[in-house]
CSV table of C-alpha atoms in Angstrom, one decimal:
chain,number,residue,atom,x,y,z
A,1,MET,CA,-145.2,-68.4,-18.2
A,2,ILE,CA,-146.8,-68.3,-14.7
A,3,PHE,CA,-147.6,-64.7,-15.0
A,4,GLU,CA,-149.2,-65.2,-18.5
A,5,THR,CA,-151.2,-68.2,-17.2
A,6,ALA,CA,-152.6,-66.1,-14.3
A,7,ILE,CA,-153.7,-63.4,-16.7
A,8,ILE,CA,-155.3,-66.0,-19.0
A,9,VAL,CA,-157.2,-67.7,-16.2
A,10,ILE,CA,-158.5,-64.4,-14.7
A,11,TYR,CA,-159.4,-63.0,-18.1
A,12,THR,CA,-161.2,-66.2,-19.1
A,13,PHE,CA,-163.2,-66.3,-15.9
A,14,ALA,CA,-164.4,-62.7,-16.3
A,15,ILE,CA,-165.3,-63.1,-19.9
A,16,VAL,CA,-167.3,-66.3,-19.2
A,17,MET,CA,-169.2,-64.5,-16.4
A,18,ILE,CA,-170.1,-61.8,-18.9
A,19,PHE,CA,-171.3,-64.4,-21.3
A,20,PHE,CA,-173.6,-66.1,-18.7
A,21,TYR,CA,-175.0,-62.7,-17.9
A,22,ALA,CA,-175.7,-62.1,-21.6
A,23,LEU,CA,-177.5,-65.5,-21.8
A,24,ALA,CA,-179.6,-64.4,-18.9
A,25,GLN,CA,-180.5,-61.2,-20.7
A,26,LEU,CA,-181.4,-63.2,-23.8
A,27,ASN,CA,-183.7,-65.4,-21.7
A,28,LEU,CA,-185.3,-62.2,-20.3
A,29,LEU,CA,-185.8,-61.0,-23.9
A,30,PHE,CA,-187.8,-64.1,-24.7
A,31,ASN,CA,-189.8,-63.6,-21.6
A,32,TYR,CA,-190.4,-60.0,-22.5
A,33,LEU,CA,-191.6,-60.8,-26.0
A,34,THR,CA,-193.9,-63.5,-24.7
A,35,ALA,CA,-195.4,-61.2,-22.1
A,36,GLN,CA,-196.3,-58.6,-24.8
A,37,LYS,CA,-198.7,-61.2,-26.2
A,38,GLU,CA,-200.4,-61.9,-22.9
A,39,LYS,CA,-203.5,-60.0,-21.7
A,40,ASN,CA,-203.6,-58.7,-18.2
A,41,LYS,CA,-206.3,-60.6,-16.4
A,42,ALA,CA,-205.5,-59.6,-12.8
A,43,PRO,CA,-208.4,-58.8,-10.5
A,44,LYS,CA,-208.8,-55.1,-9.7
A,45,PHE,CA,-210.6,-53.0,-7.1
A,46,ASP,CA,-213.5,-50.9,-8.4
A,47,LEU,CA,-212.5,-47.5,-6.9
A,48,ASP,CA,-216.0,-46.2,-7.8
A,49,ASN,CA,-217.3,-48.5,-5.1
A,50,PRO,CA,-216.6,-46.9,-1.7
A,51,ASP,CA,-216.5,-50.3,0.0
A,52,GLU,CA,-213.5,-51.3,-2.1
A,53,VAL,CA,-211.4,-48.2,-1.7
A,54,PRO,CA,-208.3,-48.9,0.5
A,55,PHE,CA,-206.7,-46.1,2.5
A,56,VAL,CA,-203.4,-45.0,1.0
A,57,THR,CA,-200.5,-43.2,2.6
A,58,ILE,CA,-198.0,-41.4,0.3
A,59,GLN,CA,-194.6,-41.2,1.8
A,60,LEU,CA,-192.1,-38.5,0.5
A,61,PRO,CA,-188.6,-39.2,1.9
A,62,VAL,CA,-186.6,-36.1,1.5
A,63,TYR,CA,-183.2,-34.6,2.6
A,64,ASN,CA,-182.0,-31.1,1.7
A,65,GLU,CA,-184.1,-30.8,-1.5
A,66,MET,CA,-184.3,-27.0,-1.8
A,67,TYR,CA,-184.6,-26.9,-5.6
A,68,VAL,CA,-187.4,-29.4,-6.0
A,69,MET,CA,-189.6,-29.4,-2.8
A,70,GLU,CA,-192.1,-26.9,-4.0
A,71,ARG,CA,-192.5,-28.7,-7.3
A,72,LEU,CA,-192.8,-32.0,-5.6
A,73,LEU,CA,-195.5,-30.9,-3.1
A,74,ASP,CA,-197.5,-29.0,-5.7
A,75,ASN,CA,-197.5,-32.1,-7.9
A,76,ILE,CA,-198.5,-34.6,-5.1
A,77,ALA,CA,-201.3,-32.2,-4.0
A,78,GLU,CA,-202.9,-32.8,-7.5
A,79,ILE,CA,-203.1,-36.6,-7.2
A,80,LYS,CA,-206.7,-37.8,-7.5
A,81,TYR,CA,-208.1,-40.4,-5.1
A,82,PRO,CA,-211.4,-40.9,-3.3
A,83,GLU,CA,-211.9,-38.3,-0.6
A,84,GLY,CA,-211.0,-39.2,2.9
A,85,LYS,CA,-208.9,-42.1,1.9
A,86,LEU,CA,-205.5,-40.5,1.3
A,87,GLU,CA,-202.8,-39.0,3.6
A,88,ILE,CA,-199.4,-37.6,2.7
A,89,GLN,CA,-196.3,-37.9,4.9
A,90,VAL,CA,-193.3,-35.7,4.2
A,91,LEU,CA,-190.4,-37.6,5.8
A,92,ASP,CA,-188.0,-34.7,6.1
A,93,ASP,CA,-184.4,-35.4,7.3
A,94,SER,CA,-183.2,-32.0,6.0
A,95,THR,CA,-180.6,-30.0,7.9
A,96,ASP,CA,-180.7,-26.8,5.8
A,97,TYR,CA,-183.0,-23.9,5.1
A,98,SER,CA,-185.2,-26.2,2.9
A,99,LEU,CA,-186.7,-27.5,6.2
A,100,LYS,CA,-188.3,-24.2,6.9
A,101,LEU,CA,-189.5,-23.7,3.3
A,102,THR,CA,-191.1,-27.2,3.3
A,103,ALA,CA,-192.9,-26.5,6.6
A,104,GLU,CA,-194.4,-23.3,5.2
A,105,LYS,CA,-195.5,-25.1,2.0
A,106,ILE,CA,-197.1,-27.9,4.0
A,107,LYS,CA,-199.0,-25.4,6.2
A,108,GLU,CA,-200.3,-23.8,3.0
A,109,LEU,CA,-201.5,-27.2,1.6
A,110,ARG,CA,-203.0,-28.2,4.9
A,111,ALA,CA,-205.1,-25.0,4.8
A,112,ARG,CA,-206.4,-26.1,1.5
A,113,GLY,CA,-207.8,-29.3,3.1
A,114,LEU,CA,-205.0,-31.7,2.4
A,115,ASP,CA,-204.2,-34.4,4.9
A,116,ILE,CA,-200.5,-33.9,5.0
A,117,LYS,CA,-198.0,-34.3,7.8
A,118,HIS,CA,-194.4,-33.0,8.2
A,119,ILE,CA,-192.4,-35.7,10.0
A,120,THR,CA,-188.8,-34.8,11.0
A,121,ARG,CA,-186.1,-36.6,12.9
A,122,THR,CA,-183.2,-35.3,14.9
A,123,ASP,CA,-181.2,-38.5,14.2
A,124,ARG,CA,-180.8,-39.5,10.6
A,125,GLY,CA,-180.1,-43.1,11.6
A,126,GLY,CA,-180.8,-45.6,8.8
A,127,PHE,CA,-180.9,-42.8,6.2
A,128,LYS,CA,-183.8,-43.3,3.8
A,129,ALA,CA,-184.7,-46.7,5.2
A,130,GLY,CA,-184.8,-45.2,8.7
A,131,ALA,CA,-187.1,-42.3,7.6
A,132,LEU,CA,-189.5,-44.8,5.8
A,133,LYS,CA,-189.6,-47.0,8.9
A,134,GLU,CA,-190.3,-44.0,11.2
A,135,GLY,CA,-193.2,-42.8,9.0
A,136,LEU,CA,-194.6,-46.3,8.9
A,137,LYS,CA,-195.2,-46.2,12.7
A,138,THR,CA,-198.0,-43.6,12.3
A,139,ALA,CA,-199.1,-44.2,8.7
A,140,LYS,CA,-202.9,-44.7,8.5
A,141,GLY,CA,-202.8,-46.3,5.0
A,142,GLU,CA,-202.9,-50.1,4.4
A,143,LEU,CA,-201.1,-49.2,1.2
A,144,ILE,CA,-197.9,-47.1,1.1
A,145,ALA,CA,-196.9,-45.2,-2.0
A,146,ILE,CA,-193.4,-43.8,-2.1
A,147,PHE,CA,-191.9,-41.1,-4.3
A,148,ASP,CA,-188.4,-39.6,-4.2
A,149,ALA,CA,-188.1,-35.8,-4.5
A,150,ASP,CA,-187.4,-35.7,-8.2
A,151,PHE,CA,-190.5,-37.8,-9.3
A,152,LEU,CA,-193.6,-36.2,-10.6
A,153,PRO,CA,-196.4,-38.8,-10.9
A,154,GLU,CA,-199.5,-38.0,-13.1
A,155,ASP,CA,-202.7,-37.0,-11.2
A,156,ASP,CA,-204.3,-40.4,-12.0
A,157,TRP,CA,-201.3,-42.4,-10.8
A,158,LEU,CA,-203.0,-43.9,-7.8
A,159,LEU,CA,-206.2,-44.7,-9.8
A,160,ARG,CA,-204.0,-46.8,-12.1
A,161,THR,CA,-201.9,-48.7,-9.5
A,162,ILE,CA,-204.0,-49.2,-6.4
A,163,PRO,CA,-206.7,-51.4,-8.1
A,164,TYR,CA,-204.1,-54.3,-8.4
A,165,PHE,CA,-204.0,-54.8,-4.7
A,166,LYS,CA,-207.4,-56.6,-4.8
A,167,ASP,CA,-205.2,-59.7,-5.1
A,168,LEU,CA,-204.3,-60.2,-1.5
A,169,GLU,CA,-201.0,-61.9,-2.5
A,170,ILE,CA,-199.7,-58.7,-4.1
A,171,GLY,CA,-197.2,-57.0,-1.9
A,172,VAL,CA,-195.8,-54.4,-4.3
A,173,VAL,CA,-196.9,-52.6,-7.4
A,174,GLN,CA,-193.9,-50.9,-9.3
A,175,THR,CA,-194.2,-48.6,-12.2
A,176,ARG,CA,-191.8,-47.6,-15.0
A,177,TRP,CA,-189.6,-44.6,-14.6
A,178,GLY,CA,-189.8,-41.9,-17.3
A,179,HIS,CA,-187.3,-39.1,-17.8
A,180,LEU,CA,-188.2,-35.4,-17.7
A,181,ASN,CA,-184.8,-34.3,-19.1
A,182,ARG,CA,-183.8,-37.3,-21.3
A,183,ASN,CA,-182.5,-35.1,-24.1
A,184,TYR,CA,-180.7,-32.5,-21.9
A,185,SER,CA,-177.2,-33.9,-22.7
A,186,LEU,CA,-175.3,-37.0,-23.8
A,187,LEU,CA,-175.0,-37.9,-20.1
A,188,THR,CA,-178.8,-37.9,-19.6
A,189,LYS,CA,-179.3,-39.8,-22.8
A,190,ILE,CA,-177.1,-42.7,-21.8
A,191,GLN,CA,-178.6,-42.8,-18.3
A,192,ALA,CA,-182.0,-43.0,-19.8
A,193,PHE,CA,-180.9,-45.7,-22.2
A,194,ALA,CA,-179.6,-47.9,-19.3
A,195,LEU,CA,-182.7,-47.3,-17.2
A,196,ASP,CA,-185.1,-48.0,-20.1
A,197,ALA,CA,-183.4,-51.4,-20.5
A,198,HIS,CA,-184.0,-52.2,-16.9
A,199,PHE,CA,-187.6,-51.0,-16.8
A,200,THR,CA,-188.6,-52.8,-19.9
A,201,LEU,CA,-186.5,-55.9,-20.7
A,202,GLU,CA,-185.4,-56.8,-17.1
A,203,GLN,CA,-188.4,-55.9,-15.0
A,204,VAL,CA,-191.0,-57.3,-17.4
A,205,GLY,CA,-188.8,-60.3,-18.3
A,206,ARG,CA,-188.4,-61.4,-14.7
A,207,ASN,CA,-191.9,-60.5,-13.4
A,208,SER,CA,-193.8,-62.2,-16.2
A,209,LYS,CA,-192.3,-65.5,-15.3
A,210,GLY,CA,-192.5,-65.1,-11.5
A,211,HIS,CA,-188.8,-64.4,-11.0
A,212,PHE,CA,-187.7,-61.9,-8.3
A,213,ILE,CA,-187.8,-58.3,-9.3
A,214,ASN,CA,-187.0,-55.2,-7.2
A,215,PHE,CA,-189.0,-52.3,-5.9
A,216,ASN,CA,-187.0,-49.4,-7.4
A,217,GLY,CA,-187.0,-47.2,-4.3
A,218,THR,CA,-189.7,-44.9,-5.6
A,219,ALA,CA,-192.7,-44.7,-8.0
A,220,GLY,CA,-194.2,-47.8,-6.4
A,221,VAL,CA,-196.7,-48.9,-3.8
A,222,TRP,CA,-196.2,-51.4,-0.9
A,223,ARG,CA,-198.8,-53.2,1.1
A,224,LYS,CA,-198.1,-52.2,4.7
A,225,THR,CA,-198.5,-55.8,6.0
A,226,CYS,CA,-196.0,-57.0,3.4
A,227,ILE,CA,-193.4,-54.5,4.7
A,228,ILE,CA,-193.9,-55.7,8.3
A,229,ASP,CA,-194.0,-59.4,7.4
A,230,ALA,CA,-190.8,-59.1,5.5
A,231,GLY,CA,-189.0,-57.6,8.5
A,232,ASN,CA,-189.5,-53.9,7.8
A,233,TRP,CA,-187.0,-51.4,6.3
A,234,GLU,CA,-183.4,-52.0,7.2
A,235,GLY,CA,-180.5,-49.6,6.7
A,236,ASP,CA,-177.6,-52.0,6.6
A,237,THR,CA,-177.2,-51.7,2.8
A,238,LEU,CA,-177.2,-48.7,0.5
A,239,THR,CA,-180.0,-50.1,-1.6
A,240,GLU,CA,-182.7,-50.7,1.1
A,241,ASP,CA,-185.3,-51.2,-1.7
A,242,LEU,CA,-183.5,-54.2,-3.2
A,243,ASP,CA,-183.0,-55.7,0.3
A,244,LEU,CA,-186.7,-55.5,1.3
A,245,SER,CA,-187.8,-56.6,-2.1
A,246,TYR,CA,-185.9,-59.9,-1.8
A,247,ARG,CA,-187.0,-60.5,1.8
A,248,ALA,CA,-190.6,-60.0,0.8
A,249,GLN,CA,-190.5,-62.3,-2.2
A,250,LEU,CA,-188.7,-65.0,-0.1
A,251,LYS,CA,-191.8,-64.7,2.1
A,252,ASN,CA,-193.9,-65.5,-1.0
A,253,TRP,CA,-195.3,-62.0,-1.6
A,254,LYS,CA,-196.0,-61.3,-5.2
A,255,PHE,CA,-194.8,-58.2,-7.1
A,256,LYS,CA,-196.7,-56.6,-9.9
A,257,TYR,CA,-194.8,-54.5,-12.5
A,258,LEU,CA,-196.8,-52.1,-14.6
A,259,GLU,CA,-194.8,-51.1,-17.8
A,260,ASP,CA,-197.6,-49.0,-19.1
A,261,VAL,CA,-197.7,-46.7,-16.1
A,262,GLU,CA,-194.8,-44.2,-16.6
A,263,THR,CA,-193.7,-42.0,-13.7
A,264,PRO,CA,-191.6,-39.1,-14.9
A,265,ALA,CA,-188.4,-38.1,-13.0
A,266,GLU,CA,-185.3,-36.0,-13.4
A,267,LEU,CA,-182.0,-37.6,-14.3
A,268,PRO,CA,-178.7,-36.3,-12.9
A,269,VAL,CA,-177.3,-33.7,-15.3
A,270,VAL,CA,-173.8,-33.3,-13.7
A,271,ILE,CA,-171.3,-36.2,-13.9
A,272,SER,CA,-170.5,-35.9,-10.1
A,273,ALA,CA,-174.2,-36.5,-9.3
A,274,ALA,CA,-174.3,-39.4,-11.7
A,275,ARG,CA,-171.1,-40.8,-10.1
A,276,SER,CA,-172.5,-40.7,-6.6
A,277,GLN,CA,-175.8,-42.3,-7.7
A,278,GLN,CA,-173.9,-45.1,-9.6
A,279,PHE,CA,-171.6,-45.7,-6.6
A,280,ARG,CA,-174.6,-46.1,-4.3
A,281,TRP,CA,-176.5,-48.4,-6.6
A,282,ASN,CA,-173.6,-50.6,-7.4
A,283,LYS,CA,-172.2,-50.9,-3.9
A,284,GLY,CA,-175.7,-51.6,-2.6
A,285,GLY,CA,-176.1,-54.3,-5.2
A,286,ALA,CA,-172.9,-56.0,-4.0
A,287,GLU,CA,-174.0,-55.6,-0.4
A,288,ASN,CA,-177.3,-57.3,-1.1
A,289,PHE,CA,-175.5,-60.1,-2.9
A,290,ARG,CA,-173.6,-60.8,0.3
A,291,LYS,CA,-176.8,-60.5,2.4
A,292,MET,CA,-179.2,-62.4,0.2
A,293,MET,CA,-177.4,-64.9,-2.0
A,294,TRP,CA,-177.5,-67.9,0.5
A,295,ARG,CA,-181.1,-67.1,1.5
A,296,VAL,CA,-182.1,-67.3,-2.2
A,297,LEU,CA,-180.1,-70.5,-2.9
A,298,LYS,CA,-181.4,-72.3,0.3
A,299,SER,CA,-185.0,-71.3,-0.2
A,300,LYS,CA,-187.4,-74.2,-0.8
A,301,ASN,CA,-190.2,-72.0,-2.1
A,302,ILE,CA,-188.7,-71.0,-5.4
A,303,SER,CA,-187.7,-72.8,-8.6
A,304,ALA,CA,-184.1,-73.5,-9.7
A,305,LYS,CA,-184.6,-71.1,-12.6
A,306,THR,CA,-185.8,-68.3,-10.3
A,307,LYS,CA,-182.7,-68.9,-8.1
A,308,VAL,CA,-180.4,-68.6,-11.1
A,309,HIS,CA,-182.0,-65.3,-12.2
A,310,GLY,CA,-182.1,-64.1,-8.6
A,311,VAL,CA,-178.3,-64.7,-8.1
A,312,LEU,CA,-177.5,-63.0,-11.5
A,313,HIS,CA,-179.8,-60.1,-10.6
A,314,LEU,CA,-177.9,-59.6,-7.3
A,315,LEU,CA,-174.7,-59.8,-9.3
A,316,ASN,CA,-175.8,-57.1,-11.8
A,317,SER,CA,-173.4,-54.5,-10.4
A,318,THR,CA,-170.5,-57.1,-10.3
A,319,MET,CA,-170.6,-57.2,-14.1
A,320,PHE,CA,-168.8,-53.8,-14.0
A,321,LEU,CA,-165.9,-55.5,-12.2
A,322,ASN,CA,-165.8,-58.3,-14.8
A,323,ILE,CA,-165.9,-55.7,-17.6
A,324,PHE,CA,-163.1,-53.8,-16.0
A,325,ILE,CA,-161.0,-56.9,-15.6
A,326,VAL,CA,-161.5,-57.9,-19.2
A,327,ALA,CA,-160.7,-54.4,-20.3
A,328,VAL,CA,-157.4,-54.0,-18.3
A,329,LEU,CA,-156.2,-57.5,-19.2
A,330,SER,CA,-157.1,-57.3,-22.9
A,331,ILE,CA,-153.8,-55.5,-23.7
A,332,PRO,CA,-151.5,-58.1,-22.1
A,333,MET,CA,-153.7,-60.7,-23.8
A,334,LEU,CA,-153.0,-59.1,-27.2
A,335,TYR,CA,-149.3,-59.5,-26.6
A,336,ILE,CA,-149.7,-63.0,-25.2
A,337,LYS,CA,-151.7,-64.0,-28.3
A,338,ASN,CA,-148.9,-62.9,-30.6
A,339,GLU,CA,-146.1,-64.3,-28.5
A,340,TYR,CA,-147.3,-67.8,-28.0
A,341,ALA,CA,-148.3,-69.6,-31.2
A,342,HIS,CA,-149.3,-72.8,-29.4
A,343,LEU,CA,-152.2,-70.8,-27.7
A,344,ARG,CA,-153.9,-70.0,-31.0
A,345,TYR,CA,-156.7,-72.5,-30.5
A,346,TYR,CA,-157.5,-71.0,-27.1
A,347,PHE,CA,-157.9,-67.6,-28.8
A,348,TYR,CA,-160.1,-69.2,-31.5
A,349,ILE,CA,-162.4,-70.4,-28.8
A,350,MET,CA,-162.3,-67.2,-26.9
A,351,SER,CA,-163.4,-65.2,-30.0
A,352,PHE,CA,-166.7,-67.0,-29.6
A,353,PHE,CA,-167.5,-64.8,-26.6
A,354,VAL,CA,-167.8,-61.8,-28.9
A,355,VAL,CA,-171.4,-63.2,-29.2
A,356,SER,CA,-172.0,-61.6,-25.8
A,357,THR,CA,-171.9,-58.1,-27.4
A,358,VAL,CA,-174.2,-59.4,-30.2
A,359,ILE,CA,-176.7,-60.6,-27.5
A,360,PHE,CA,-176.7,-57.3,-25.7
A,361,PHE,CA,-177.1,-55.5,-29.1
A,362,VAL,CA,-180.2,-57.6,-30.0
A,363,CYS,CA,-181.8,-57.4,-26.5
A,364,TYR,CA,-181.4,-53.6,-26.2
A,365,TRP,CA,-182.8,-53.1,-29.7
A,366,PHE,CA,-186.1,-54.5,-28.7
A,367,MET,CA,-186.1,-52.2,-25.7
A,368,PHE,CA,-185.2,-49.2,-27.9
A,369,LYS,CA,-187.9,-49.8,-30.6
A,370,GLN,CA,-190.5,-50.3,-27.9
A,371,ILE,CA,-189.9,-46.8,-26.6
A,372,TYR,CA,-188.7,-44.9,-29.7
A,373,GLY,CA,-190.2,-46.9,-32.6
A,374,SER,CA,-188.6,-48.9,-35.4
A,375,GLY,CA,-187.6,-48.3,-39.0
A,376,PHE,CA,-184.2,-47.8,-40.7
A,377,LYS,CA,-183.6,-44.3,-39.3
A,378,LYS,CA,-184.4,-45.4,-35.8
A,379,PHE,CA,-182.2,-48.4,-36.2
A,380,PHE,CA,-179.3,-46.2,-37.2
A,381,GLU,CA,-179.9,-44.0,-34.2
A,382,TYR,CA,-179.9,-47.1,-32.1
A,383,ILE,CA,-176.5,-48.3,-33.4
A,384,VAL,CA,-175.0,-44.9,-32.5
A,385,MET,CA,-176.6,-44.9,-29.1
A,386,PHE,CA,-175.7,-48.5,-28.3
A,387,PHE,CA,-172.0,-48.1,-28.9
A,388,THR,CA,-172.0,-44.6,-27.2
A,389,PHE,CA,-173.7,-46.1,-24.2
A,390,PHE,CA,-171.3,-49.1,-24.1
A,391,SER,CA,-168.3,-46.9,-24.4
A,392,ILE,CA,-169.3,-44.6,-21.6
A,393,ALA,CA,-170.6,-47.4,-19.4
A,394,MET,CA,-167.1,-49.0,-19.7
A,395,GLY,CA,-165.6,-45.6,-18.8
A,396,PHE,CA,-167.5,-45.8,-15.5
A,397,SER,CA,-166.2,-49.3,-14.9
A,398,LEU,CA,-163.3,-48.3,-12.6
A,399,HIS,CA,-165.5,-46.1,-10.4
A,400,ASN,CA,-168.2,-48.8,-10.3
A,401,SER,CA,-165.8,-51.6,-9.7
A,402,ILE,CA,-164.5,-49.8,-6.6
A,403,ALA,CA,-168.1,-49.6,-5.3
A,404,VAL,CA,-168.6,-53.3,-6.0
A,405,ILE,CA,-165.4,-54.3,-4.2
A,406,GLU,CA,-166.3,-52.2,-1.2
A,407,GLY,CA,-169.8,-53.9,-1.2
A,408,HIS,CA,-168.4,-57.4,-1.4
A,409,ILE,CA,-165.8,-56.9,1.4
A,410,GLY,CA,-168.4,-55.3,3.7
A,411,LYS,CA,-166.9,-51.8,3.9
A,412,ARG,CA,-169.6,-49.5,5.3
A,413,SER,CA,-170.2,-46.0,3.9
A,414,GLU,CA,-172.7,-43.2,4.3
A,415,PHE,CA,-175.8,-43.0,2.2
A,416,VAL,CA,-175.0,-40.1,-0.2
A,417,ARG,CA,-178.1,-38.8,-1.9
A,418,THR,CA,-178.1,-37.6,-5.4
A,419,PRO,CA,-178.4,-33.8,-5.8
A,420,LYS,CA,-181.6,-32.6,-7.6
A,421,PHE,CA,-181.6,-29.7,-10.0
A,422,ASN,CA,-185.2,-28.9,-11.1
A,423,ILE,CA,-184.0,-29.2,-14.8
A,424,LYS,CA,-186.4,-30.0,-17.6
A,425,THR,CA,-185.2,-28.0,-20.6
A,426,LEU,CA,-181.9,-27.2,-22.3
A,427,LYS,CA,-182.3,-23.6,-21.1
A,428,ASP,CA,-182.1,-24.7,-17.4
A,429,SER,CA,-178.7,-24.6,-15.8
A,430,TRP,CA,-177.3,-26.7,-13.0
A,431,LYS,CA,-174.6,-24.2,-12.1
A,432,GLY,CA,-174.8,-22.6,-8.7
A,433,ASN,CA,-176.5,-25.6,-7.1
A,434,LYS,CA,-175.4,-25.4,-3.4
A,435,TYR,CA,-175.5,-29.2,-3.0
A,436,LEU,CA,-172.7,-29.9,-5.5
A,437,LYS,CA,-169.2,-30.5,-4.1
A,438,GLY,CA,-166.2,-28.9,-5.7
A,439,LYS,CA,-163.9,-31.7,-4.8
A,440,LEU,CA,-162.7,-34.0,-7.5
A,441,SER,CA,-162.6,-37.8,-6.8
A,442,PRO,CA,-159.0,-39.2,-6.8
A,443,ASN,CA,-160.4,-41.8,-9.2
A,444,VAL,CA,-160.6,-39.2,-11.9
A,445,ILE,CA,-156.8,-39.2,-12.2
A,446,PHE,CA,-156.8,-43.0,-12.7
A,447,GLU,CA,-159.5,-42.7,-15.3
A,448,GLY,CA,-157.2,-40.3,-17.2
A,449,LEU,CA,-154.4,-42.7,-16.9
A,450,LEU,CA,-156.6,-45.5,-18.2
A,451,MET,CA,-157.6,-43.4,-21.2
A,452,LEU,CA,-153.8,-43.2,-22.0
A,453,TYR,CA,-153.5,-46.9,-21.3
A,454,PHE,CA,-156.1,-47.8,-23.9
A,455,GLY,CA,-154.6,-45.3,-26.3
A,456,PHE,CA,-151.5,-47.5,-26.0
A,457,GLY,CA,-153.8,-50.5,-26.8
A,458,LEU,CA,-154.8,-48.7,-30.0
A,459,TYR,CA,-151.1,-48.2,-30.8
A,460,SER,CA,-150.3,-51.8,-30.0
A,461,ALA,CA,-152.7,-53.1,-32.7
A,462,PHE,CA,-150.3,-51.7,-35.3
A,463,VAL,CA,-147.0,-53.0,-33.9
A,464,VAL,CA,-147.8,-56.3,-32.1
A,465,GLY,CA,-146.5,-59.6,-33.6
A,466,ASP,CA,-144.7,-60.1,-36.9
A,467,GLN,CA,-147.7,-60.1,-39.3
A,468,GLY,CA,-148.2,-56.4,-39.6
A,469,GLY,CA,-150.3,-55.9,-36.4
A,470,ASP,CA,-153.4,-57.4,-34.9
A,471,PHE,CA,-156.6,-55.4,-35.1
A,472,GLY,CA,-159.0,-57.9,-33.4
A,473,LEU,CA,-159.3,-55.8,-30.2
A,474,PHE,CA,-159.0,-52.4,-31.9
A,475,PRO,CA,-162.8,-51.6,-31.7
A,476,PHE,CA,-162.9,-52.6,-28.1
A,477,HIS,CA,-159.9,-50.5,-27.2
A,478,LEU,CA,-161.3,-47.6,-29.2
A,479,MET,CA,-164.5,-47.7,-27.1
A,480,LEU,CA,-162.5,-47.9,-23.9
A,481,PHE,CA,-160.4,-45.0,-25.0
A,482,ILE,CA,-163.5,-42.9,-25.8
A,483,GLY,CA,-165.3,-44.0,-22.6
A,484,PHE,CA,-162.6,-43.3,-20.1
A,485,GLY,CA,-161.7,-40.1,-22.0
A,486,TYR,CA,-165.3,-38.9,-21.8
A,487,VAL,CA,-165.6,-39.6,-18.0
A,488,PHE,CA,-162.2,-38.0,-17.3
A,489,PHE,CA,-162.7,-34.8,-19.3
A,490,LYS,CA,-166.3,-34.4,-18.2
A,491,SER,CA,-165.3,-34.8,-14.6
A,492,ILE,CA,-162.5,-32.2,-15.0
A,493,THR,CA,-164.5,-29.6,-17.0
A,494,SER,CA,-167.5,-29.9,-14.7
A,495,LYS,CA,-165.3,-29.2,-11.7
A,496,VAL,CA,-167.7,-31.1,-9.5
C-alpha cells in the first residue's frame, strides 16, 4: 500500500495545484470583465505639440533572419512619428549571409533619409538581452520600442502607444499580439488560441488591478530610465523580458497594457519551431520563478493579493509539469480506485476537481467571443477549439515538463531562437527553410510511447473492476491519446 499511497499523495498535490491555478484564472476573468466597463482616463502626450514629443529609439534585435529581414525593415520604415524624433537600431547578431543583405538594405533606407544604424557584435554574449543592452549604450531615445523580426506594426503604432508615457510612473507600454497566419494550420490555430488567452484574459486581468504583468519581449515600449533603474537587461534566464519586467515592477514602475492596439506577427508553422519556442518560454518561466519568487514574497511595496498572483504567474509554465503528473498517474489511479473500496470517499472528493476544467472552459469562452464574436455557431466552434487546444497542449506536456524541470534545477542552456518563415497564406510553404534542423528530438519517441500508454488507459476503462468497467477518466485519456498522437506524428512527418 506504500506505493499506492505515494501515487495518491503526488496525484492529489498536482491536481490541487491545477485547481488553485484555475481559481486564479477565474479571478482574472472577473478583473477582465470589470475592466471592460472602465473608461481609460490616463493622461497622454499631445504629439501635435512639438514640446511634448519624446525622442524614440526602435530596437530590432535579430539573428540570422534571412527570410523576414527585408519585410521587417520595409515595414518599420513606414512607421509615422514626428520628424527628427525617431531613430532605428538594427541589433544584428547574425552569422550568415543575412548580415550582408541587411547591411545593404540599411544603406538603402539611410539614403532615403531614415535615421537607422546597423549595430553588430563579434561576441553574442547574453543573446537577445546582450544585444538590447549593447544598443542601449548609444540609444538616443528616452523611450525604447522593441520589435522581433516577425512583427509588423501598423504605421500609426507609435502614435497610439507613446502618448501614455506622459505619466512619469509608466515604465512600459505593452500591446496585444495579432497573428498574420492564424488559419494556416491546426498548429497555428492552437498557438493563436493560447496566446489570445494570455493577451486578453491574463494581461488585462492582472494589469487592471495593479498586479504584475510582463513585457512580452516585443511589440512594446520601455522608458530608458526604467530599464536602467531596474538593473538593465540580464541574460541569466531564457526569458529576459519576464525577468526585467518583475525587477522593474518591484521598483514600483507601472506597466500599461493596451488590448486595443494589435501588433501582427507570424506564428511558427512547423512543430519543431513551436517546440523550440515552447521550450524556451517554459524553461525561462521556471528560471524566473527561482530568481524572483523570494523577491516578490519579501517585497513590502505590494499587496498580498499581488504577491499571490505574481507567484502563480511565475509558476505558469510549471502547470505543464502538474498536468503531466496527473496524466501519467491517472491510469494507476484508475486501478487503485477499483481495487480499494475503502477509498471511495476520497475519489468522491477528488471528482470535485473536475471543476478546474469547467473554470478554464468558461474563462476561455469570454476570450474567444471577445475576438471572434458570440452566437450559437461561434459557441460550437469554441467547444471544438477548446478541446482540441487542451488535447494538443497536453500532448506537449512531456516536452514542456522537461523544460520546466531544467529551469527549476538551474541547468543552463543556449538561447535558441525560433526560425521565421515569412508565411502569411496557405499557399506559402515552409519547406526549404535553411534554419530548420533535420534532427528529431529523442523526446518524440517517448511521446509515441505515451500515446500507446494512454491508448492502454482507454482499454482499461472497459476492463477495470468487477462492475463492467469505469469510464470516468475515458474522456481525459482520449484527449491525451489524441494530443500525444498529434505531437508524435506531426513531429515524425515534418522530419524537423
